[in-house]
CSV table of C-alpha atoms in Angstrom, one decimal:
chain,number,residue,atom,x,y,z
E,184,UNK,CA,87.3,60.5,77.3
E,185,UNK,CA,86.7,62.7,79.8
E,186,UNK,CA,90.2,62.2,81.2
E,187,UNK,CA,91.8,62.6,77.4
E,188,UNK,CA,89.7,66.0,77.5
E,189,UNK,CA,91.4,67.0,80.8
E,190,UNK,CA,94.1,66.3,80.1
E,191,UNK,CA,94.3,69.0,77.0
E,192,UNK,CA,92.6,71.4,79.3
E,193,UNK,CA,95.4,70.8,81.6
E,194,UNK,CA,98.3,71.1,78.3
E,195,UNK,CA,96.3,74.5,77.2
E,196,UNK,CA,96.3,76.1,80.5
E,197,UNK,CA,100.1,74.9,81.4
E,198,UNK,CA,101.0,76.6,78.0
E,199,UNK,CA,99.0,79.9,78.3
E,200,UNK,CA,100.9,80.5,81.8
E,201,UNK,CA,104.2,79.9,80.2
E,202,UNK,CA,103.0,82.5,77.4
E,203,UNK,CA,104.5,85.6,78.2
E,204,UNK,CA,106.2,88.7,75.8
E,205,UNK,CA,110.3,89.2,75.9
E,206,UNK,CA,110.0,92.6,76.9
E,207,UNK,CA,107.4,94.9,79.1
E,208,UNK,CA,107.9,98.5,78.3
E,209,UNK,CA,106.3,101.3,80.8
E,210,UNK,CA,105.6,104.6,79.7
E,211,UNK,CA,104.7,107.5,82.1
E,212,UNK,CA,104.0,111.2,80.8
E,213,UNK,CA,104.9,113.2,83.8
E,214,UNK,CA,101.3,115.7,84.1
E,215,UNK,CA,99.9,114.3,80.7
E,216,UNK,CA,96.1,115.2,81.3
E,217,UNK,CA,94.0,112.6,80.0
E,218,UNK,CA,92.5,114.9,77.1
E,219,UNK,CA,95.4,115.5,75.7
E,220,UNK,CA,95.0,112.3,73.7
E,221,UNK,CA,92.2,113.9,72.1
E,222,UNK,CA,93.3,117.4,71.9
E,223,UNK,CA,96.0,116.4,69.6
E,224,UNK,CA,94.6,113.4,67.6
E,225,UNK,CA,94.7,114.8,64.4
E,226,UNK,CA,98.4,116.0,65.1
E,227,UNK,CA,99.9,113.5,65.9
E,228,UNK,CA,101.6,110.6,63.5
E,229,UNK,CA,100.9,107.4,63.3
E,230,UNK,CA,103.8,105.7,64.9
E,231,UNK,CA,103.2,107.3,68.3
E,232,UNK,CA,100.1,108.0,70.5
E,233,UNK,CA,97.9,107.0,67.3
E,234,UNK,CA,99.2,103.7,67.2
E,235,UNK,CA,98.4,103.1,70.8
E,236,UNK,CA,95.2,104.4,70.5
E,237,UNK,CA,94.3,102.7,67.1
E,238,UNK,CA,96.0,99.2,67.5
E,239,UNK,CA,95.8,98.9,71.5
E,240,UNK,CA,93.4,99.5,74.0
E,241,UNK,CA,92.3,102.5,75.8
E,242,UNK,CA,90.6,102.9,79.2
E,243,UNK,CA,89.3,106.4,79.0
E,244,UNK,CA,88.1,106.8,82.4
E,245,UNK,CA,91.1,106.3,84.5
E,246,UNK,CA,91.4,108.2,87.8
E,247,UNK,CA,93.7,108.9,90.4
E,248,UNK,CA,92.1,107.1,93.7
E,249,UNK,CA,93.9,109.3,96.0
E,250,UNK,CA,95.3,112.8,97.0
E,251,UNK,CA,97.5,114.0,96.9
E,252,UNK,CA,98.2,114.1,93.3
E,253,UNK,CA,101.8,114.6,92.6
E,254,UNK,CA,104.9,112.9,90.5
E,255,UNK,CA,106.7,110.4,93.0
E,256,UNK,CA,103.4,109.0,94.4
E,257,UNK,CA,101.9,108.7,91.0
E,258,UNK,CA,105.0,106.7,89.5
E,259,UNK,CA,104.9,104.7,92.5
E,260,UNK,CA,101.5,104.2,92.6
E,261,UNK,CA,101.3,102.9,88.9
E,262,UNK,CA,104.2,100.3,89.1
E,263,UNK,CA,103.1,99.0,92.7
E,264,UNK,CA,99.2,99.0,92.4
E,265,UNK,CA,99.0,100.8,95.7
E,266,UNK,CA,98.5,104.1,97.3
E,267,UNK,CA,100.7,105.9,99.9
E,268,UNK,CA,98.6,104.3,103.0
E,269,UNK,CA,100.6,101.2,101.7
E,270,UNK,CA,103.7,102.0,99.9
E,271,UNK,CA,104.8,104.9,101.5
E,272,UNK,CA,105.9,107.7,99.2
E,273,UNK,CA,103.7,110.1,99.9
E,274,UNK,CA,104.9,113.0,98.3
E,275,UNK,CA,108.0,114.2,96.2
E,276,UNK,CA,109.0,115.7,100.0
E,277,UNK,CA,107.4,114.3,103.1
E,278,UNK,CA,108.5,114.5,106.5
E,279,UNK,CA,109.5,111.3,108.5
E,280,UNK,CA,110.2,111.6,112.1
E,281,UNK,CA,110.2,115.3,112.1
E,282,UNK,CA,112.7,115.2,109.4
E,283,UNK,CA,111.9,116.8,105.8
E,284,UNK,CA,112.8,114.0,103.1
E,285,UNK,CA,113.0,113.9,99.7
E,286,UNK,CA,111.5,110.8,98.5
E,287,UNK,CA,114.7,109.4,97.0
E,288,UNK,CA,117.5,110.9,99.1
E,289,UNK,CA,119.7,108.0,100.7
E,290,UNK,CA,123.2,109.4,102.4
E,291,UNK,CA,124.1,106.0,102.1
E,292,UNK,CA,124.8,105.8,98.6
E,293,UNK,CA,127.0,107.3,96.5
E,294,UNK,CA,126.9,108.8,93.2
E,295,UNK,CA,128.2,106.6,90.0
E,296,UNK,CA,129.1,108.6,86.8
E,297,UNK,CA,129.5,112.1,88.6
E,298,UNK,CA,130.5,113.8,91.8
E,299,UNK,CA,127.1,115.7,92.0
E,300,UNK,CA,126.4,114.6,96.0
E,301,UNK,CA,122.9,116.6,95.8
E,302,UNK,CA,121.8,114.9,92.6
E,303,UNK,CA,123.5,111.3,93.1
E,304,UNK,CA,122.6,110.2,96.5
E,305,UNK,CA,119.7,108.0,95.6
E,306,UNK,CA,117.9,105.0,96.3
E,307,UNK,CA,114.4,103.8,96.7
E,308,UNK,CA,114.8,103.2,100.4
E,309,UNK,CA,111.7,104.6,101.7
E,310,UNK,CA,109.4,102.8,99.0
E,311,UNK,CA,107.9,100.6,101.0
E,312,UNK,CA,106.1,98.2,98.8
E,313,UNK,CA,107.4,95.9,95.8
E,314,UNK,CA,106.7,96.7,91.9
E,315,UNK,CA,105.8,95.2,88.8
E,316,UNK,CA,109.8,94.7,88.3
E,317,UNK,CA,110.4,93.4,91.7
E,318,UNK,CA,107.6,90.8,91.3
E,319,UNK,CA,109.2,90.0,88.0
E,320,UNK,CA,112.6,89.0,89.2
E,321,UNK,CA,111.3,86.9,92.2
E,322,UNK,CA,109.0,84.8,90.1
E,323,UNK,CA,112.0,84.4,87.5
E,324,UNK,CA,114.6,84.1,90.1
E,325,UNK,CA,115.9,87.6,89.7
E,326,UNK,CA,117.1,86.4,85.7
E,327,UNK,CA,114.8,89.1,84.1
E,328,UNK,CA,116.3,92.6,83.7
E,329,UNK,CA,114.6,95.5,84.8
E,330,UNK,CA,116.1,98.7,84.0
E,331,UNK,CA,114.8,102.2,84.5
E,332,UNK,CA,115.2,105.6,82.7
E,333,UNK,CA,113.9,109.1,83.0
E,334,UNK,CA,115.6,112.6,83.6
E,335,UNK,CA,113.8,112.6,86.9
E,336,UNK,CA,115.6,110.5,89.8
E,337,UNK,CA,112.3,109.7,91.1
E,338,UNK,CA,111.0,109.3,87.8
E,339,UNK,CA,113.3,106.3,87.1
E,340,UNK,CA,114.0,105.0,90.5
E,341,UNK,CA,110.3,104.2,91.9
E,342,UNK,CA,109.3,102.8,89.0
E,343,UNK,CA,112.0,100.3,88.9
E,344,UNK,CA,111.7,99.4,92.4
E,345,UNK,CA,114.0,97.4,95.0
E,346,UNK,CA,115.9,94.9,92.8
E,347,UNK,CA,116.2,96.4,89.9
E,348,UNK,CA,119.5,96.3,87.9
E,349,UNK,CA,119.3,99.7,87.2
E,350,UNK,CA,118.1,103.4,87.4
E,351,UNK,CA,119.5,105.9,85.1
E,352,UNK,CA,118.5,110.0,85.9
E,353,UNK,CA,119.7,113.1,84.8
E,354,UNK,CA,122.8,114.9,86.6
E,355,UNK,CA,121.5,118.0,85.8
E,356,UNK,CA,124.7,120.0,87.1
E,357,UNK,CA,127.0,118.1,85.1
E,358,UNK,CA,124.5,116.8,82.4
E,359,UNK,CA,125.2,113.1,82.4
E,360,UNK,CA,123.3,110.3,83.2
E,361,UNK,CA,124.3,108.5,86.7
E,362,UNK,CA,122.7,106.1,88.7
E,363,UNK,CA,123.9,105.3,92.4
E,364,UNK,CA,126.0,102.7,94.6
E,365,UNK,CA,122.7,101.1,95.3
E,366,UNK,CA,122.9,99.7,92.0
E,367,UNK,CA,126.4,99.1,91.1
E,368,UNK,CA,130.1,100.8,91.6
E,369,UNK,CA,130.8,101.8,87.8
E,370,UNK,CA,128.5,103.0,85.0
E,371,UNK,CA,128.4,100.1,81.9
E,372,UNK,CA,130.3,101.1,79.2
E,373,UNK,CA,127.0,101.6,76.6
E,374,UNK,CA,126.1,104.0,79.5
E,375,UNK,CA,129.4,105.8,79.3
E,376,UNK,CA,129.6,105.4,75.4
E,377,UNK,CA,125.9,107.5,75.6
E,378,UNK,CA,127.6,110.2,78.1
E,379,UNK,CA,130.2,110.7,75.5
E,380,UNK,CA,127.5,111.2,72.7
E,381,UNK,CA,125.4,113.3,75.0
E,382,UNK,CA,128.6,115.6,75.6
E,383,UNK,CA,128.9,116.3,71.9
E,384,UNK,CA,125.3,116.8,71.3
E,385,UNK,CA,125.4,120.3,70.3
E,386,UNK,CA,121.5,120.9,70.7
E,387,UNK,CA,121.9,119.9,74.2
E,388,UNK,CA,125.1,122.3,74.9
E,389,UNK,CA,123.0,125.3,74.0
E,390,UNK,CA,120.5,124.8,76.8
E,391,UNK,CA,120.2,126.6,79.5
E,392,UNK,CA,120.1,126.2,83.5
E,393,UNK,CA,116.6,124.8,83.1
E,394,UNK,CA,117.6,121.9,80.8
E,395,UNK,CA,113.4,120.3,81.4
E,396,UNK,CA,112.4,123.3,79.5
E,397,UNK,CA,113.6,121.6,76.5
E,398,UNK,CA,112.1,119.1,73.9
E,399,UNK,CA,115.3,118.3,73.8
E,400,UNK,CA,114.8,116.4,77.2
E,401,UNK,CA,112.4,114.2,75.8
E,402,UNK,CA,114.4,113.4,72.4
E,403,UNK,CA,117.6,112.0,74.6
E,404,UNK,CA,115.3,110.4,77.0
E,405,UNK,CA,114.3,107.7,73.9
E,406,UNK,CA,118.1,107.6,73.1
E,407,UNK,CA,119.2,106.8,76.8
E,408,UNK,CA,116.1,104.6,76.9
E,409,UNK,CA,117.8,102.7,73.4
E,410,UNK,CA,120.7,102.5,74.6
E,411,UNK,CA,119.7,100.6,77.5
E,412,UNK,CA,117.3,98.5,75.5
E,413,UNK,CA,120.5,97.7,73.5
E,414,UNK,CA,123.5,98.0,76.2
E,415,UNK,CA,121.8,95.3,78.7
E,416,UNK,CA,120.0,93.4,75.6
E,417,UNK,CA,116.5,93.7,76.9
E,418,UNK,CA,114.1,91.3,75.5
E,419,UNK,CA,116.8,88.9,73.6
E,420,UNK,CA,116.3,85.7,75.7
E,421,UNK,CA,113.3,83.7,77.0
E,422,UNK,CA,113.2,85.5,80.1
E,423,UNK,CA,110.9,88.7,80.4
E,424,UNK,CA,112.7,91.8,81.1
E,425,UNK,CA,111.1,95.1,81.9
E,426,UNK,CA,112.0,99.1,80.9
E,427,UNK,CA,110.7,101.8,82.5
E,428,UNK,CA,110.6,104.8,80.8
E,429,UNK,CA,109.1,108.0,82.1
E,430,UNK,CA,109.1,111.5,80.2
E,431,UNK,CA,109.5,114.6,82.7
E,432,UNK,CA,109.9,118.0,80.4
E,433,UNK,CA,106.3,117.5,79.9
E,434,UNK,CA,105.8,118.6,83.5
E,435,UNK,CA,108.8,121.2,83.5
E,436,UNK,CA,107.2,122.7,80.9
E,437,UNK,CA,103.7,122.8,81.8
E,438,UNK,CA,104.6,124.7,85.4
E,439,UNK,CA,106.4,127.0,82.9
E,440,UNK,CA,103.6,127.9,80.5
E,441,UNK,CA,100.5,125.8,81.1
E,442,UNK,CA,98.3,123.5,79.8
E,443,UNK,CA,97.5,125.5,76.4
E,444,UNK,CA,99.6,127.0,74.0
E,445,UNK,CA,103.1,127.0,71.2
E,446,UNK,CA,105.2,125.3,73.5
E,447,UNK,CA,103.0,122.9,75.4
E,448,UNK,CA,101.7,121.7,72.1
E,449,UNK,CA,105.4,121.9,70.8
E,450,UNK,CA,106.0,119.3,73.9
E,451,UNK,CA,103.7,116.7,72.7
E,452,UNK,CA,104.2,116.8,69.2
E,453,UNK,CA,107.6,116.2,70.6
E,454,UNK,CA,107.1,113.6,72.5
E,455,UNK,CA,104.9,111.5,70.0
E,456,UNK,CA,107.7,111.5,67.6
E,457,UNK,CA,110.1,110.4,70.2
E,458,UNK,CA,107.6,107.5,71.1
E,459,UNK,CA,107.4,106.5,67.2
E,460,UNK,CA,111.3,106.5,67.0
E,461,UNK,CA,111.3,103.9,70.3
E,462,UNK,CA,108.3,101.8,69.0
E,463,UNK,CA,110.1,101.0,65.8
E,464,UNK,CA,113.5,100.4,67.5
E,465,UNK,CA,111.2,97.9,69.5
E,466,UNK,CA,110.1,96.3,66.6
E,467,UNK,CA,113.2,96.2,65.2
E,468,UNK,CA,115.1,94.8,67.9
E,469,UNK,CA,112.4,92.7,69.7
E,470,UNK,CA,109.6,92.4,67.3
E,471,UNK,CA,107.1,93.6,67.0
E,472,UNK,CA,104.4,91.0,68.4
E,473,UNK,CA,107.0,90.3,71.2
E,474,UNK,CA,106.5,93.3,73.4
E,475,UNK,CA,104.1,95.1,75.8
E,476,UNK,CA,103.7,98.1,76.5
E,477,UNK,CA,101.5,100.7,78.5
E,478,UNK,CA,101.4,104.0,79.2
E,479,UNK,CA,99.7,106.5,81.5
E,480,UNK,CA,100.1,109.9,83.7
E,481,UNK,CA,101.5,110.3,87.2
E,482,UNK,CA,98.9,113.4,87.4
E,483,UNK,CA,97.2,115.6,85.2
E,484,UNK,CA,97.1,119.4,85.8
E,485,UNK,CA,95.1,122.5,86.2
E,486,UNK,CA,94.5,125.1,83.7
E,487,UNK,CA,96.1,128.4,84.6
E,488,UNK,CA,94.0,130.4,86.5
E,489,UNK,CA,94.3,133.4,84.7
E,490,UNK,CA,93.4,131.8,81.6
E,491,UNK,CA,90.1,130.4,83.3
E,492,UNK,CA,89.1,134.0,85.0
E,493,UNK,CA,89.8,135.2,81.3
E,494,UNK,CA,86.9,133.4,80.3
E,495,UNK,CA,84.5,133.7,82.8
E,496,UNK,CA,85.4,130.5,84.9
E,497,UNK,CA,86.3,130.2,88.8
E,498,UNK,CA,89.7,129.9,89.4
E,499,UNK,CA,92.8,131.6,91.5
E,500,UNK,CA,95.9,131.1,93.4
E,501,UNK,CA,96.4,129.7,97.0
E,502,UNK,CA,99.5,130.9,98.6
E,503,UNK,CA,100.7,128.1,101.7
E,504,UNK,CA,103.3,130.5,102.7
E,505,UNK,CA,100.9,133.5,103.6
E,506,UNK,CA,98.7,130.8,105.0
E,507,UNK,CA,100.9,129.5,107.3
E,508,UNK,CA,102.3,132.8,108.8
E,509,UNK,CA,98.6,133.8,109.0
E,510,UNK,CA,98.1,130.5,110.9
E,511,UNK,CA,100.6,130.7,113.0
E,512,UNK,CA,99.6,134.0,114.7
E,513,UNK,CA,96.0,132.7,115.3
E,514,UNK,CA,97.4,129.6,117.2
E,515,UNK,CA,99.3,131.4,119.3
E,516,UNK,CA,96.4,134.4,119.7
E,517,UNK,CA,94.4,131.0,121.3
E,518,UNK,CA,96.8,129.5,123.2
E,519,UNK,CA,99.5,131.3,123.8
E,520,UNK,CA,102.2,129.5,122.6
E,521,UNK,CA,105.8,131.6,121.6
E,522,UNK,CA,107.3,129.1,119.1
E,523,UNK,CA,106.1,128.1,116.0
E,524,UNK,CA,104.2,124.9,115.6
E,525,UNK,CA,103.8,123.9,112.2
E,526,UNK,CA,106.8,122.5,110.6
E,527,UNK,CA,105.7,122.6,106.8
E,528,UNK,CA,103.1,122.6,104.2
E,529,UNK,CA,103.4,120.3,101.6
E,530,UNK,CA,100.8,119.7,98.8
E,531,UNK,CA,97.9,121.1,100.8
E,532,UNK,CA,98.9,119.1,104.1
E,533,UNK,CA,99.8,120.9,107.2
E,534,UNK,CA,102.7,118.9,109.2
E,535,UNK,CA,103.0,119.7,112.8
E,536,UNK,CA,106.0,119.9,115.5
E,537,UNK,CA,105.0,117.2,117.9
E,538,UNK,CA,107.8,118.1,119.9
E,539,UNK,CA,107.9,121.0,119.6
E,540,UNK,CA,104.0,121.2,120.9
E,541,UNK,CA,104.8,119.2,123.6
E,542,UNK,CA,107.5,121.2,124.8
E,543,UNK,CA,105.3,124.0,125.1
E,544,UNK,CA,103.2,122.2,127.5
E,545,UNK,CA,100.4,122.2,125.2
E,546,UNK,CA,98.1,119.6,123.9
E,547,UNK,CA,98.2,118.5,120.2
E,548,UNK,CA,94.8,117.8,119.7
E,549,UNK,CA,94.0,121.0,120.5
E,550,UNK,CA,96.7,122.7,118.3
E,551,UNK,CA,94.9,120.7,115.8
E,552,UNK,CA,91.0,121.8,116.7
E,553,UNK,CA,92.6,125.6,116.5
E,554,UNK,CA,94.2,125.2,113.2
E,555,UNK,CA,91.0,123.5,111.9
E,556,UNK,CA,88.8,126.8,113.1
E,557,UNK,CA,90.9,129.0,111.4
E,558,UNK,CA,91.3,127.0,107.8
E,559,UNK,CA,87.7,126.5,107.8
E,560,UNK,CA,86.8,130.5,107.6
E,561,UNK,CA,89.7,130.6,105.1
E,562,UNK,CA,89.0,132.2,101.5
E,563,UNK,CA,88.4,128.9,98.7
E,564,UNK,CA,89.0,126.2,101.2
E,565,UNK,CA,86.5,123.8,100.7
E,566,UNK,CA,87.0,121.4,103.3
E,567,UNK,CA,89.4,120.8,106.3
E,568,UNK,CA,90.0,117.6,107.4
E,569,UNK,CA,92.1,116.2,110.4
E,570,UNK,CA,93.8,113.1,108.9
E,571,UNK,CA,93.4,110.8,112.1
E,572,UNK,CA,89.6,111.8,112.1
E,573,UNK,CA,89.4,111.3,108.3
E,574,UNK,CA,87.4,108.2,108.6
E,575,UNK,CA,84.2,109.6,109.8
E,576,UNK,CA,84.6,113.3,108.7
E,577,UNK,CA,81.1,114.9,107.2
E,578,UNK,CA,82.9,115.1,103.6
E,579,UNK,CA,81.6,113.5,100.3
E,580,UNK,CA,82.5,109.8,100.2
E,581,UNK,CA,84.8,110.0,97.4
E,582,UNK,CA,87.0,112.8,99.2
E,583,UNK,CA,87.0,110.7,102.2
E,584,UNK,CA,88.2,107.6,100.1
E,585,UNK,CA,90.8,109.3,98.6
E,586,UNK,CA,92.3,111.2,101.4
E,587,UNK,CA,92.2,108.2,103.4
E,588,UNK,CA,94.1,106.2,100.5
E,589,UNK,CA,96.5,108.7,100.6
E,590,UNK,CA,97.2,109.1,104.3
E,591,UNK,CA,100.3,107.6,105.6
E,592,UNK,CA,100.2,108.1,109.3
E,593,UNK,CA,104.1,108.2,109.6
E,594,UNK,CA,104.6,110.5,106.8
E,595,UNK,CA,101.1,112.5,105.5
E,596,UNK,CA,101.1,115.4,108.3
E,597,UNK,CA,98.2,116.2,110.4
E,598,UNK,CA,95.8,118.1,108.4
E,599,UNK,CA,94.7,118.5,104.6
E,600,UNK,CA,92.6,121.3,102.7
E,601,UNK,CA,90.3,120.6,99.7
E,602,UNK,CA,90.1,123.8,97.6
E,603,UNK,CA,87.5,124.6,95.8
E,604,UNK,CA,87.8,123.9,91.9
E,605,UNK,CA,90.3,125.6,90.1
E,606,UNK,CA,91.7,127.3,92.8
E,607,UNK,CA,95.5,125.6,93.4
E,608,UNK,CA,98.8,126.5,95.4
E,609,UNK,CA,101.1,129.0,93.4
E,610,UNK,CA,104.8,128.7,94.3
E,611,UNK,CA,108.0,129.0,92.9
E,612,UNK,CA,107.6,125.5,90.8
E,613,UNK,CA,104.8,127.3,88.5
E,614,UNK,CA,104.9,130.9,87.0
E,615,UNK,CA,102.7,133.3,86.7
E,616,UNK,CA,101.9,131.8,83.2
E,617,UNK,CA,102.1,127.8,84.1
E,618,UNK,CA,100.3,125.7,86.1
E,619,UNK,CA,100.7,122.8,89.0
E,620,UNK,CA,98.7,119.9,90.5
E,621,UNK,CA,97.6,118.0,93.5
E,622,UNK,CA,93.9,118.1,94.4
E,623,UNK,CA,91.4,115.4,93.6
E,624,UNK,CA,89.6,116.9,90.7
E,625,UNK,CA,89.2,115.5,87.3
E,626,UNK,CA,91.8,117.8,85.5
E,627,UNK,CA,94.5,116.4,88.2
E,628,UNK,CA,93.1,113.1,88.6
E,629,UNK,CA,91.9,112.1,85.2
E,630,UNK,CA,94.9,110.3,83.5
E,631,UNK,CA,95.5,108.1,80.0
E,632,UNK,CA,95.8,104.4,80.6
E,633,UNK,CA,96.8,102.5,77.2
E,634,UNK,CA,98.0,98.9,76.5
E,635,UNK,CA,99.4,98.3,73.1
E,636,UNK,CA,101.3,95.2,71.5
E,637,UNK,CA,101.4,91.3,72.8
E,638,UNK,CA,98.1,90.0,73.3
E,639,UNK,CA,96.3,93.3,73.6
E,640,UNK,CA,93.4,93.8,71.3
E,641,UNK,CA,92.4,97.1,69.8
E,642,UNK,CA,89.5,98.3,71.7
E,643,UNK,CA,88.6,100.9,74.1
E,644,UNK,CA,85.9,101.4,77.5
E,645,UNK,CA,84.9,104.1,79.3
E,646,UNK,CA,84.5,101.9,82.7
E,647,UNK,CA,86.0,103.4,85.9
E,648,UNK,CA,89.7,102.1,86.5
E,649,UNK,CA,92.1,103.7,88.6
E,650,UNK,CA,95.9,104.2,88.3
E,651,UNK,CA,96.4,101.2,90.9
E,652,UNK,CA,94.8,98.9,88.4
E,653,UNK,CA,98.0,99.2,86.0
E,654,UNK,CA,100.3,96.9,87.9
E,655,UNK,CA,97.8,93.7,88.6
E,656,UNK,CA,96.8,94.2,85.1
E,657,UNK,CA,100.3,93.5,83.9
E,658,UNK,CA,100.8,91.1,86.2
E,659,UNK,CA,98.1,88.9,85.5
E,660,UNK,CA,99.2,89.5,82.0
E,661,UNK,CA,102.3,88.2,82.8
E,662,UNK,CA,101.4,85.4,85.4
E,663,UNK,CA,103.2,86.5,88.1
E,664,UNK,CA,102.0,87.6,91.4
E,665,UNK,CA,100.8,91.3,92.2
E,666,UNK,CA,103.3,93.4,94.5
E,667,UNK,CA,102.9,92.7,97.6
E,668,UNK,CA,101.1,96.1,98.6
E,669,UNK,CA,98.6,95.5,95.7
E,670,UNK,CA,94.7,97.1,96.4
E,671,UNK,CA,94.0,97.4,92.3
E,672,UNK,CA,92.0,95.0,90.4
E,673,UNK,CA,93.4,93.1,87.2
E,674,UNK,CA,92.0,94.8,84.2
E,675,UNK,CA,90.1,92.6,81.5
E,676,UNK,CA,90.4,93.9,77.8
E,677,UNK,CA,86.4,93.7,76.5
């Protein structure tokens, strides 16, 4: 009798291990604050965000567990379950061996579907870790198909991973979806057919130079995702496929017009309609009970400083170029160097010119100490940390942990600063009415984490979870190994 029970249990366990959805759909909404879910809830239709909230599961206290909080890192961390310390994507742009490097630039590949070298020479070569899609492909002997789609190249490439069948992004000059020779030599026929439709899209034709400022960009992202779904026949056999979709217009619009007002309202209400259309297509093509969806954001955003000031709250700008010029002068006055010692300031991080410092006969640590001395006296700077001494710096533990998790010794620079709440860097990417992101604060680090579909119950909880928990949770549901640099925890729906 015991043998029969054990055998039955074993059979049930084996059946459970082989039980998987036909398709996983990962959705990242660029610059989506968590509170947008409640802000727009009553205005959303029933088929998009509310479908996920009312019928799926929401982790209401999902935080980003590293700094800086920027696009490339967020997309990568959601799909790798890791942070820059391990996956190596330490910003949209960073320095490698003293050379400023865009996260996805790869001069060894060529654009496919375009002659635009700037937008087309892209790949995941700078990504050091595997993604959910990579693990899925490994587990199925590379029979699973994994496709990434987005307006931004980094938002398509980094989620899809190293072994993806394809990643497609928009060539903003030629207004076509393209890829690179990293993935293929020629666009599939279904992509060429969709690009022909895009050329005939009258609304898209009317857009000016800043395509991302239009909600139409969200519409064409869903159109392309649906074209990929059908063109690659995703979810149509007994091997799990994955579709990674990222919406970038919300970020471009937020940088330009901020977190409040008609523009951002329109962006999210139109996105809700786009999600409704995507889910309806998935119902019809894959089957409502056959696909698993997760939705998150790569980061949030601060309220515009002038908007906050007008309501009596502390806020203000921080100008990195002005700080850089003043800091160079201060270091020269203290150390007598004749040449600049700062290569750049990216996302509140200071990259020093190690080679140039050595050539001038200066001591690197002394340069860092003088820089820190100046920055600690700078207005609206709360903390200044030498990355190499962060483990025992006199700072709150929450900052220490996030700084260390965001630090890659080869790619993150030398010094990081933390600004007072409400203060943020103002640069060419944000207008006077707009906003930005990058800090540890809840407005930048508190993001949605929603699951819906296959084997997901209805519910919500407010326990603290992290962006790095998404990948292990999905992999646990699929019964595949976690990505190879994963530090997150597989979450339970309770």
